[in-house]
Every structure is written in structure tokens, then in C-alpha cells.
Short mmCIF file of C-alpha atoms and ligand atoms in Angstrom, two decimals:
data_model
loop_
_atom_site.label_atom_id
_atom_site.label_comp_id
_atom_site.label_asym_id
_atom_site.label_seq_id
_atom_site.Cartn_x
_atom_site.Cartn_y
_atom_site.Cartn_z
CA MET A 6 14.10 21.88 -2.46
CA GLY A 7 14.66 18.64 -5.03
CA ALA A 8 11.63 16.57 -6.68
CA ILE A 9 10.34 13.47 -4.48
CA LEU A 10 10.10 10.30 -7.24
CA LEU A 11 7.16 8.33 -6.85
CA THR A 12 7.11 4.55 -8.24
CA GLY A 13 4.35 3.81 -9.17
CA GLY A 14 2.65 6.74 -8.16
CA LEU A 15 -0.48 5.69 -10.12
CA GLY A 16 -1.11 3.17 -8.75
CA PHE A 17 -3.69 2.75 -5.23
CA VAL A 18 -1.03 4.25 -2.64
CA GLY A 19 1.08 5.94 -4.02
CA SER A 20 -1.57 8.43 -6.53
CA HIS A 21 -3.15 8.88 -2.63
CA THR A 22 -0.34 10.18 -1.56
CA GLY A 23 1.34 12.15 -4.64
CA VAL A 24 -2.32 14.44 -4.52
CA GLU A 25 -1.18 14.70 -0.35
CA LEU A 26 2.55 15.56 -1.46
CA ILE A 27 1.45 17.98 -4.32
CA LYS A 28 -1.26 20.06 -2.22
CA GLU A 29 2.33 19.85 0.44
CA GLY A 30 3.59 22.19 -1.19
CA TYR A 31 6.52 19.25 -2.84
CA ASP A 32 7.29 19.37 -6.79
CA VAL A 33 5.42 15.19 -7.07
CA ILE A 34 7.36 13.64 -10.13
CA ILE A 35 5.33 9.45 -11.06
CA VAL A 36 7.62 7.01 -13.27
CA ASP A 37 4.91 4.32 -13.52
CA ASN A 38 4.49 1.42 -16.30
CA LEU A 39 0.86 1.29 -16.53
CA SER A 40 0.83 -2.64 -15.68
CA ASN A 41 -1.60 -2.03 -13.32
CA SER A 42 -3.10 1.11 -13.08
CA ASP A 43 -4.40 4.26 -15.50
CA MET A 44 -4.12 7.29 -16.58
CA LYS A 45 -6.91 8.83 -16.05
CA THR A 46 -5.62 8.14 -12.37
CA LEU A 47 -2.85 10.63 -13.05
CA ASP A 48 -5.53 13.91 -15.21
CA ASN A 49 -7.48 12.71 -11.22
CA ILE A 50 -4.14 14.18 -9.55
CA GLU A 51 -4.58 17.09 -11.19
CA LYS A 52 -8.02 17.56 -9.96
CA ILE A 53 -7.96 17.16 -7.00
CA ALA A 54 -3.87 18.50 -6.88
CA GLY A 55 -4.76 21.80 -9.07
CA LYS A 56 -0.69 20.23 -10.86
CA ARG A 57 -0.20 17.60 -12.62
CA PRO A 58 2.61 16.56 -11.96
CA ARG A 59 5.60 14.84 -14.51
CA PHE A 60 5.01 11.70 -15.04
CA TYR A 61 7.56 9.19 -16.47
CA GLU A 62 5.86 5.74 -18.17
CA GLU A 63 9.16 3.42 -17.94
CA ASP A 64 9.91 -0.27 -16.37
CA LEU A 65 11.95 0.30 -13.42
CA CYS A 66 13.83 -2.83 -14.36
CA GLN A 67 14.34 -0.39 -18.77
CA GLU A 68 18.13 0.40 -17.45
CA GLU A 69 18.04 3.70 -19.66
CA GLY A 70 14.24 4.69 -19.11
CA LEU A 71 15.11 5.01 -15.14
CA GLU A 72 18.35 6.77 -15.14
CA LYS A 73 16.74 9.18 -18.01
CA VAL A 74 14.48 10.16 -15.13
CA PHE A 75 16.95 10.34 -12.28
CA LEU A 76 19.74 12.96 -15.49
CA GLU A 77 16.21 14.86 -16.26
CA ASN A 78 15.62 16.33 -13.22
CA LYS A 79 17.10 17.20 -9.35
CA ILE A 80 15.81 14.30 -7.84
CA GLU A 81 15.99 14.48 -3.54
CA SER A 82 14.13 11.70 -2.64
CA VAL A 83 12.63 8.29 -3.48
CA ILE A 84 8.99 6.31 -3.01
CA HIS A 85 9.16 3.19 -4.21
CA PHE A 86 5.37 2.17 -4.54
CA ALA A 87 6.08 0.07 -7.61
CA GLY A 88 5.33 -3.43 -7.40
CA TYR A 89 2.99 -6.57 -7.85
CA LYS A 90 0.44 -7.22 -4.36
CA ALA A 91 -2.00 -10.02 -5.38
CA VAL A 92 -0.73 -12.42 -2.34
CA GLY A 93 -2.01 -15.47 -4.24
CA GLU A 94 -0.86 -14.73 -7.91
CA SER A 95 2.69 -14.76 -5.96
CA ARG A 96 2.22 -18.07 -4.90
CA GLU A 97 1.39 -19.17 -8.96
CA LYS A 98 4.04 -16.46 -10.64
CA PRO A 99 7.19 -16.18 -7.79
CA LEU A 100 9.62 -15.79 -10.41
CA LEU A 101 7.18 -13.13 -11.54
CA TYR A 102 6.72 -11.71 -8.57
CA TYR A 103 10.88 -11.64 -7.60
CA LYS A 104 11.32 -10.19 -10.65
CA ASN A 105 8.60 -7.99 -10.73
CA ASN A 106 8.97 -6.71 -6.47
CA VAL A 107 12.74 -7.39 -6.18
CA LEU A 108 14.99 -6.63 -9.69
CA PRO A 109 13.01 -2.64 -9.55
CA ALA A 110 14.02 -1.84 -6.06
CA LEU A 111 18.17 -2.73 -6.82
CA MET A 112 17.44 -0.45 -10.31
CA LEU A 113 16.50 2.01 -8.12
CA LEU A 114 18.65 2.45 -5.62
CA GLU A 115 21.97 1.81 -8.06
CA GLN A 116 20.65 5.16 -9.47
CA MET A 117 20.41 6.73 -6.57
CA GLN A 118 23.44 6.35 -5.65
CA LYS A 119 24.68 7.50 -8.90
CA HIS A 120 23.21 10.39 -9.21
CA GLY A 121 23.27 11.01 -5.12
CA VAL A 122 19.95 10.76 -4.14
CA LYS A 123 19.89 10.54 -0.74
CA LYS A 124 17.17 9.68 0.69
CA PHE A 125 14.21 6.47 0.33
CA VAL A 126 11.04 5.48 1.63
CA PHE A 127 10.08 1.99 0.48
CA SER A 128 6.06 0.76 0.67
CA SER A 129 5.86 -2.11 2.43
CA SER A 130 3.00 -4.23 3.99
CA ALA A 131 2.74 -6.44 7.92
CA ALA A 132 2.05 -9.86 5.56
CA VAL A 133 6.55 -9.00 6.45
CA TYR A 134 5.44 -10.80 10.33
CA GLY A 135 4.15 -14.00 9.20
CA PRO A 136 2.76 -16.42 11.77
CA ASP A 137 5.12 -16.37 13.93
CA ASN A 138 5.00 -13.40 15.91
CA ASP A 139 1.87 -12.74 18.29
CA ALA A 140 -0.31 -9.55 17.38
CA PRO A 141 0.08 -6.87 18.30
CA TYR A 142 2.59 -6.79 15.86
CA THR A 143 5.83 -4.53 16.95
CA GLU A 144 8.28 -3.74 14.63
CA ASP A 145 11.52 -5.43 16.47
CA MET A 146 10.12 -8.54 15.78
CA PRO A 147 11.33 -11.39 13.75
CA THR A 148 10.70 -11.37 10.92
CA GLY A 149 11.05 -13.50 7.53
CA ASN A 150 8.68 -15.91 7.49
CA CYS A 151 6.32 -15.01 4.87
CA THR A 152 3.30 -17.41 3.96
CA ASN A 153 3.64 -15.99 0.31
CA PRO A 154 6.94 -14.39 -2.45
CA TYR A 155 4.52 -11.66 -2.19
CA GLY A 156 5.34 -11.10 1.11
CA LYS A 157 9.07 -12.67 1.42
CA CYS A 158 10.24 -9.92 -2.08
CA LYS A 159 9.15 -6.96 0.74
CA ARG A 160 11.42 -8.03 3.63
CA ILE A 161 13.90 -8.91 0.82
CA VAL A 162 13.80 -5.73 -0.46
CA GLU A 163 14.12 -3.92 3.86
CA GLU A 164 16.97 -6.42 4.05
CA ILE A 165 18.58 -4.44 0.94
CA CYS A 166 18.00 -0.76 2.25
CA GLN A 167 19.36 -2.33 6.57
CA ASP A 168 22.30 -3.23 4.38
CA LEU A 169 22.53 -0.38 2.73
CA SER A 170 22.14 2.33 5.29
CA VAL A 171 25.70 0.36 6.63
CA ALA A 172 27.42 0.63 3.37
CA ALA A 173 25.94 3.63 2.75
CA PRO A 174 26.03 5.47 6.89
CA ASP A 175 25.52 9.16 4.48
CA MET A 176 21.90 6.96 3.63
CA THR A 177 18.64 7.00 5.00
CA PHE A 178 15.69 4.75 4.31
CA ILE A 179 11.86 5.09 6.11
CA ILE A 180 10.38 1.40 5.98
CA LEU A 181 7.06 2.24 6.50
CA ARG A 182 4.27 -1.56 6.88
CA TYR A 183 0.94 -0.48 5.91
CA PHE A 184 -1.61 -2.80 7.52
CA ASN A 185 -5.28 -3.20 6.07
CA PRO A 186 -4.56 -0.47 2.79
CA THR A 187 -9.05 0.25 2.25
CA GLY A 188 -10.57 3.68 1.39
CA ALA A 189 -10.89 6.25 -1.42
CA HIS A 190 -10.47 9.83 -1.84
CA GLU A 191 -13.62 11.20 -0.74
CA SER A 192 -13.44 12.94 -4.07
CA GLY A 193 -14.56 9.50 -5.62
CA LEU A 194 -11.99 10.07 -8.37
CA LEU A 195 -9.44 8.29 -6.60
CA GLY A 196 -8.84 4.53 -5.25
CA GLU A 197 -7.32 1.39 -5.88
CA THR A 198 -8.37 -0.04 -9.40
CA PHE A 199 -7.43 -3.93 -10.67
CA LYS A 200 -6.63 -4.81 -14.38
CA SER A 201 -7.17 -8.89 -13.24
CA LEU A 202 -9.35 -9.80 -9.95
CA PRO A 203 -9.65 -7.52 -6.68
CA ASN A 204 -7.83 -8.91 -4.26
CA SER A 205 -8.87 -7.41 -0.66
CA LEU A 206 -11.48 -8.20 1.69
CA MET A 207 -13.67 -4.19 0.50
CA SER A 208 -12.99 -4.77 -3.05
CA TYR A 209 -15.36 -7.91 -2.65
CA ILE A 210 -17.75 -6.50 0.03
CA CYS A 211 -18.23 -2.94 -2.79
CA LYS A 212 -18.53 -6.39 -5.91
CA VAL A 213 -21.15 -7.81 -4.07
CA ALA A 214 -22.98 -4.14 -3.15
CA LEU A 215 -22.55 -3.47 -6.57
CA GLY A 216 -24.23 -7.08 -7.98
CA GLU A 217 -21.43 -7.89 -10.01
CA CYS A 218 -21.09 -11.88 -7.17
CA ARG A 219 -24.27 -12.71 -5.51
CA TYR A 220 -22.79 -13.18 -1.74
CA LEU A 221 -19.02 -12.67 -0.40
CA SER A 222 -17.74 -15.67 0.99
CA ILE A 223 -16.03 -15.88 4.24
CA PHE A 224 -12.76 -17.66 4.02
CA GLY A 225 -13.34 -19.22 7.86
CA ASN A 226 -15.88 -18.43 10.73
CA ASP A 227 -13.17 -21.76 12.76
CA TYR A 228 -10.39 -19.20 14.09
CA PRO A 229 -9.97 -18.30 17.47
CA THR A 230 -11.40 -15.30 17.31
CA PRO A 231 -14.60 -14.60 19.69
CA ASP A 232 -16.61 -14.26 16.17
CA GLY A 233 -14.96 -17.37 13.88
CA THR A 234 -14.02 -15.03 11.13
CA GLY A 235 -10.84 -13.82 10.69
CA ILE A 236 -8.56 -10.46 12.27
CA ARG A 237 -7.35 -7.20 10.17
CA ASP A 238 -6.31 -4.17 11.04
CA TYR A 239 -7.96 -1.66 8.35
CA VAL A 240 -6.27 1.79 7.06
CA HIS A 241 -7.70 4.63 5.61
CA VAL A 242 -5.43 5.63 2.11
CA LEU A 243 -5.28 8.66 2.79
CA ASP A 244 -3.77 7.89 6.75
CA LEU A 245 -1.39 6.03 4.50
CA ALA A 246 -0.64 8.87 2.87
CA THR A 247 -0.37 11.56 5.69
CA GLY A 248 1.95 8.82 7.11
CA HIS A 249 4.49 8.83 4.45
CA ILE A 250 4.65 13.29 4.17
CA LYS A 251 5.74 12.10 8.05
CA GLY A 252 8.65 9.19 6.89
CA LEU A 253 9.70 12.05 4.10
CA GLU A 254 9.84 14.68 6.59
CA TYR A 255 11.71 12.32 8.99
CA ALA A 256 14.41 10.97 6.73
CA ASP A 257 15.29 15.10 6.29
CA LYS A 258 16.48 14.86 9.59
CA ASN A 259 17.82 11.40 10.41
CA ARG A 260 19.76 9.02 8.81
CA GLY A 261 19.97 5.53 8.99
CA CYS A 262 17.34 2.74 8.49
CA HIS A 263 14.15 3.49 10.41
CA ILE A 264 10.72 1.00 10.15
CA PHE A 265 7.38 2.46 11.09
CA ASN A 266 3.70 0.55 11.56
CA LEU A 267 1.03 2.46 9.74
CA GLY A 268 -1.92 0.93 11.01
CA ARG A 269 -4.50 2.36 13.39
CA GLY A 270 -4.17 -1.32 15.99
CA LYS A 271 -7.60 -1.49 16.18
CA ALA A 272 -9.08 -5.19 15.46
CA TYR A 273 -11.54 -5.64 13.01
CA SER A 274 -13.26 -9.21 11.88
CA VAL A 275 -14.85 -10.17 8.17
CA LEU A 276 -18.09 -9.98 10.19
CA ASP A 277 -17.71 -6.24 12.39
CA LEU A 278 -16.36 -5.31 8.83
CA ILE A 279 -19.56 -6.68 6.95
CA LYS A 280 -21.49 -5.06 9.78
CA VAL A 281 -20.37 -1.71 9.81
CA PHE A 282 -20.76 -1.06 5.62
CA GLU A 283 -23.98 -2.68 6.13
CA GLN A 284 -24.93 0.38 9.16
CA VAL A 285 -23.04 3.40 6.74
CA ASN A 286 -23.71 2.58 3.47
CA GLY A 287 -27.20 0.73 3.78
CA ILE A 288 -26.71 -2.39 1.78
CA GLN A 289 -27.42 -5.82 3.09
CA ILE A 290 -24.00 -8.05 1.55
CA PRO A 291 -25.40 -12.07 1.48
CA TYR A 292 -21.57 -14.39 2.67
CA LEU A 293 -21.07 -17.58 3.73
CA PHE A 294 -19.21 -19.07 5.37
CA GLU A 295 -16.48 -21.43 3.57
CA ALA A 296 -12.72 -22.90 3.64
CA ARG A 297 -9.67 -21.06 5.33
CA ARG A 298 -7.43 -18.86 2.24
CA PRO A 299 -4.73 -21.11 2.64
CA GLY A 300 -1.78 -18.31 4.50
CA ASP A 301 -3.76 -16.36 5.91
CA LEU A 302 -3.74 -15.62 10.02
CA ALA A 303 -6.50 -15.68 12.56
CA LEU A 304 -5.00 -12.14 14.44
CA ALA A 305 -3.32 -9.80 12.25
CA TYR A 306 -2.75 -5.67 14.23
CA ALA A 307 -0.46 -3.14 14.84
CA ASP A 308 1.50 -1.77 17.58
CA CYS A 309 1.14 1.59 16.89
CA LYS A 310 3.07 3.52 19.15
CA LYS A 311 7.25 3.12 17.06
CA ALA A 312 4.56 5.47 14.88
CA LYS A 313 3.03 8.02 16.67
CA GLU A 314 5.83 8.82 19.33
CA VAL A 315 8.89 8.76 16.30
CA LEU A 316 7.68 10.64 13.44
CA GLY A 317 4.03 12.85 15.42
CA TRP A 318 1.59 10.27 12.76
CA VAL A 319 -1.64 8.83 13.64
CA ALA A 320 -4.61 7.34 11.78
CA GLU A 321 -7.06 9.80 12.22
CA LYS A 322 -9.55 8.17 10.04
CA ASP A 323 -12.53 5.27 11.47
CA ILE A 324 -13.85 2.68 10.01
CA GLU A 325 -17.68 4.08 8.74
CA SER A 326 -15.42 6.68 7.01
CA MET A 327 -12.71 3.54 4.06
CA CYS A 328 -16.52 1.68 3.91
CA LYS A 329 -18.40 5.37 2.64
CA ASP A 330 -15.78 6.10 0.80
CA SER A 331 -14.21 2.12 -0.75
CA TRP A 332 -18.46 2.68 -1.32
CA HIS A 333 -18.35 5.79 -3.16
CA TRP A 334 -15.16 4.96 -5.86
CA ALA A 335 -17.17 1.82 -6.34
CA ARG A 336 -20.34 3.45 -7.28
CA THR A 337 -18.14 5.87 -9.72
CA LYS A 338 -15.19 4.72 -11.14
CA TRP A 339 -16.76 3.48 -13.83
CA ASP A 340 -17.59 6.81 -15.39
CA ILE A 341 -13.82 7.96 -14.89
CA LEU A 342 -11.37 4.71 -16.15
C1 UD1 B 411 -3.59 -9.70 2.91
C2 UD1 B 411 -2.08 -10.13 2.59
C3 UD1 B 411 -1.22 -9.04 2.92
C4 UD1 B 411 -1.61 -8.65 2.20
C5 UD1 B 411 -2.29 -7.57 1.94
C6 UD1 B 411 -2.30 -6.43 0.93
C7 UD1 B 411 -1.84 -12.80 3.08
C8 UD1 B 411 -2.05 -14.21 3.72
N1 UD1 B 411 -1.79 -11.86 2.93
O1 UD1 B 411 -4.07 -9.67 3.43
O2 UD1 B 411 0.37 -9.53 2.97
O3 UD1 B 411 -0.40 -7.19 2.43
O4 UD1 B 411 -3.54 -8.94 1.31
O5 UD1 B 411 -3.67 -6.62 0.07
O6 UD1 B 411 -2.56 -13.32 1.83
N2 UD1 B 411 -11.76 -12.65 3.70
C9 UD1 B 411 -12.94 -12.75 2.97
N3 UD1 B 411 -13.19 -13.18 1.33
C10 UD1 B 411 -12.75 -12.43 0.88
C11 UD1 B 411 -11.98 -12.23 1.18
C12 UD1 B 411 -10.83 -11.54 2.28
O7 UD1 B 411 -13.04 -13.64 4.14
O8 UD1 B 411 -12.79 -12.60 -0.60
C13 UD1 B 411 -10.68 -12.33 4.65
C14 UD1 B 411 -9.79 -12.75 4.47
O9 UD1 B 411 -9.14 -14.20 4.93
C15 UD1 B 411 -8.98 -12.47 5.39
C16 UD1 B 411 -9.17 -10.72 5.76
O10 UD1 B 411 -10.41 -11.17 4.91
O11 UD1 B 411 -9.19 -12.41 7.47
C17 UD1 B 411 -9.12 -9.46 4.73
O12 UD1 B 411 -8.43 -10.15 3.64
P1 UD1 B 411 -7.38 -9.30 2.54
O13 UD1 B 411 -8.32 -7.70 2.12
O14 UD1 B 411 -6.91 -10.67 1.25
O15 UD1 B 411 -5.78 -9.06 3.58
P2 UD1 B 411 -5.34 -9.96 4.43
O16 UD1 B 411 -4.98 -11.15 3.60
O17 UD1 B 411 -5.08 -9.50 5.80
#
């Protein structure tokens, strides 16, 4: 069996997936340019999994460095996590996002073709569904009208995969559309890190719990939802990790391009999430209602039937574990990093 190359393998979803892959006996290689991650994460992957993945500090846009990874290793599959993920920033700096979130996929796919690597798993997002579809989202819904360049980049890479799957029928593309990744490794050694501003609701809740912010700003309480706040489908990062393993197993036996939602299909509002966080962690989260955030949807959650029936994957961790593990990580991470 050849190795699995993880791009962005020191990031949030990448690091948890690396741990689970090593535990399953896979040979893992990580490429990361450290733009939004830290070498300590590599030590912590080793601590949890008992094995240190081979590591390359490379930028995927640099052909020579990337090719070296393919020349020095027998790579069987690639899981492409690397990319910027701050939706607001993607609106301010679209060129940066198109360059960093589309070009690396092209560079990787070129190297894969050159070196005969046939299996590509892509870390996509529920952002591709855009505002024209009604939740629950199914994989066959039309995509493309995304409200931000971040989502558009994900959609473009999906389309590249679809086109290439026609031109190269011996390849396999597994596109995983994550809903709202949250939680952290229960050891407290891995979780989401930020070099600039955090960009998810849970990380802002943790900042308030840590006393770094006085209150949480809730973006809108006038949505057409039961309590007026936005509804999302939160999914534990360790469940996402096992989703990638199921995706790889599926890629072993199937050709073509296959898309799967990775969510729980359970809808939680901002106020629901705060309430659960308060209950399981015994901390009050003060909040204020503010204006809606541009581009936000009222309601976004997955239909998870396809992943269950085709991959045999179901997210097992509940919202309580997500709140508990996120808080554990938020309290310990500054000692670790
Ligand atoms: C956003 C992106 C999505 C991306 C995802 C991953 C949009 C339209 N969607 O999703 O493309 O894949 O991030 O990071 O930008 N909220 C607050 N206060 C806060 C932060 C968030 O009220 O301080 C609310 C939001 O309005 C939303 C919910 O919490 O209703 C979740 O927000 P967030 O965690 O940022 O994720 P999404 O907006 O779902």
C-alpha cells in the first residue's frame, strides 16, 4: 500500500484526519506551508497516534517543491485540505483566495497525473449550495451561486474534478462537503488554531468564555427560524476525520467523481448552541443581538442519506461533545502552542 498525502495536514480537519489515518495503519505524509498552522501540531499528532508523519514544509504553488514530494514517496492517494477559510477575508481579498484555493488544486492534480496517482479526496464545503437551495441540502442540488469567493473557489475545484473525471476515467475523485466543523480532539492536544481572527461561531463562544471578549455578537435575531437566529449543522471534527477514511475506502473500489455531504442533518440555532455550551461547561455566555452578517443564510443543514447509504458513514458525536471538546481545547491550547 502506498502513502496518503495530506495537504494542509497540520490544519484543523487535516490534523485530526492524520491521527485517525495513522491509527488505521495508513502511511501518512503531510505537506503544509505553516501559513495558518504550527509545527507543534506535528508533535501532537505523533503524541496521539504514536507515529510521526513524514513532513514537508512546502507551498503547493511552488512546482519544484511539490514535485519533490511525489518523487521521494510512493503516493497512492491525496487528500487536499490546504486552503484559506475566512469567508469575510475572501470578500476583501478575492485574488488571494482564487490564487491560494484554486491554483494549488491544479498543481496537485498535474503532479498526480504525472506520477500516476489516481485517488483525490477534496475538502469542500456546504458553502457551495448558496442561497438558492432550501435545506436540507442534497448532493444533487444545483450549486454555484455562492455568496463569497471562498465558496466559489470550492465550487471551481469541484468542477475541475468533475471535468478531469471525464477526461481521466481511471481516476477517482471524492468530494466531501463539510457542514460546520467544530469540536476538537478529546486529548486537548489538537483543535482549531488561528494566526489571525477566528472565524467560526464556536471559536467566538470560546473567546467569550475565556474572558477575551465581553460578549458574543449574534448576527441577526430576525431570521425566519423558531428563535430568529441562524440555524446550522454542526459536526465534530473527529467524525469528519472518519468520513475521509470512508471516502478513501470507497475510492479504492470506485472510479469517477462522487460527492458527499458530511454533516449530522441536525439543525441548531445560535441560541441553541450557546445554551448547550453553557450547560455542559457551566459557563455563562453573555450575548448581544446585532445586525445580520452580509451573505449569511437563515438555515443550512445537510441531508446525510447518501453518505450513510453509500459510504456507511454517520456522524456519531453529539452537540454536547462538540461544546465540551471545543472548550477543553480553548483552555489548554495556549500552553501547547
Ligand atoms: C461560514 C461560511 C461557510 C464556511 C463556514 C466554515 C458564509 C455564508 N458561510 O459558515 O462558507 O464553510 O463558515 O467556516 O459565510 N454567528 C454569530 N456570531 C458570531 C459568529 C457566527 O451570530 O460571532 C452566527 C452566524 O451568523 C451563523 C452561525 O453563527 O448563523 C454560524 O456561523 P459560522 O460559524 O461563521 O459559520 P457559517 O456562517 O455557517
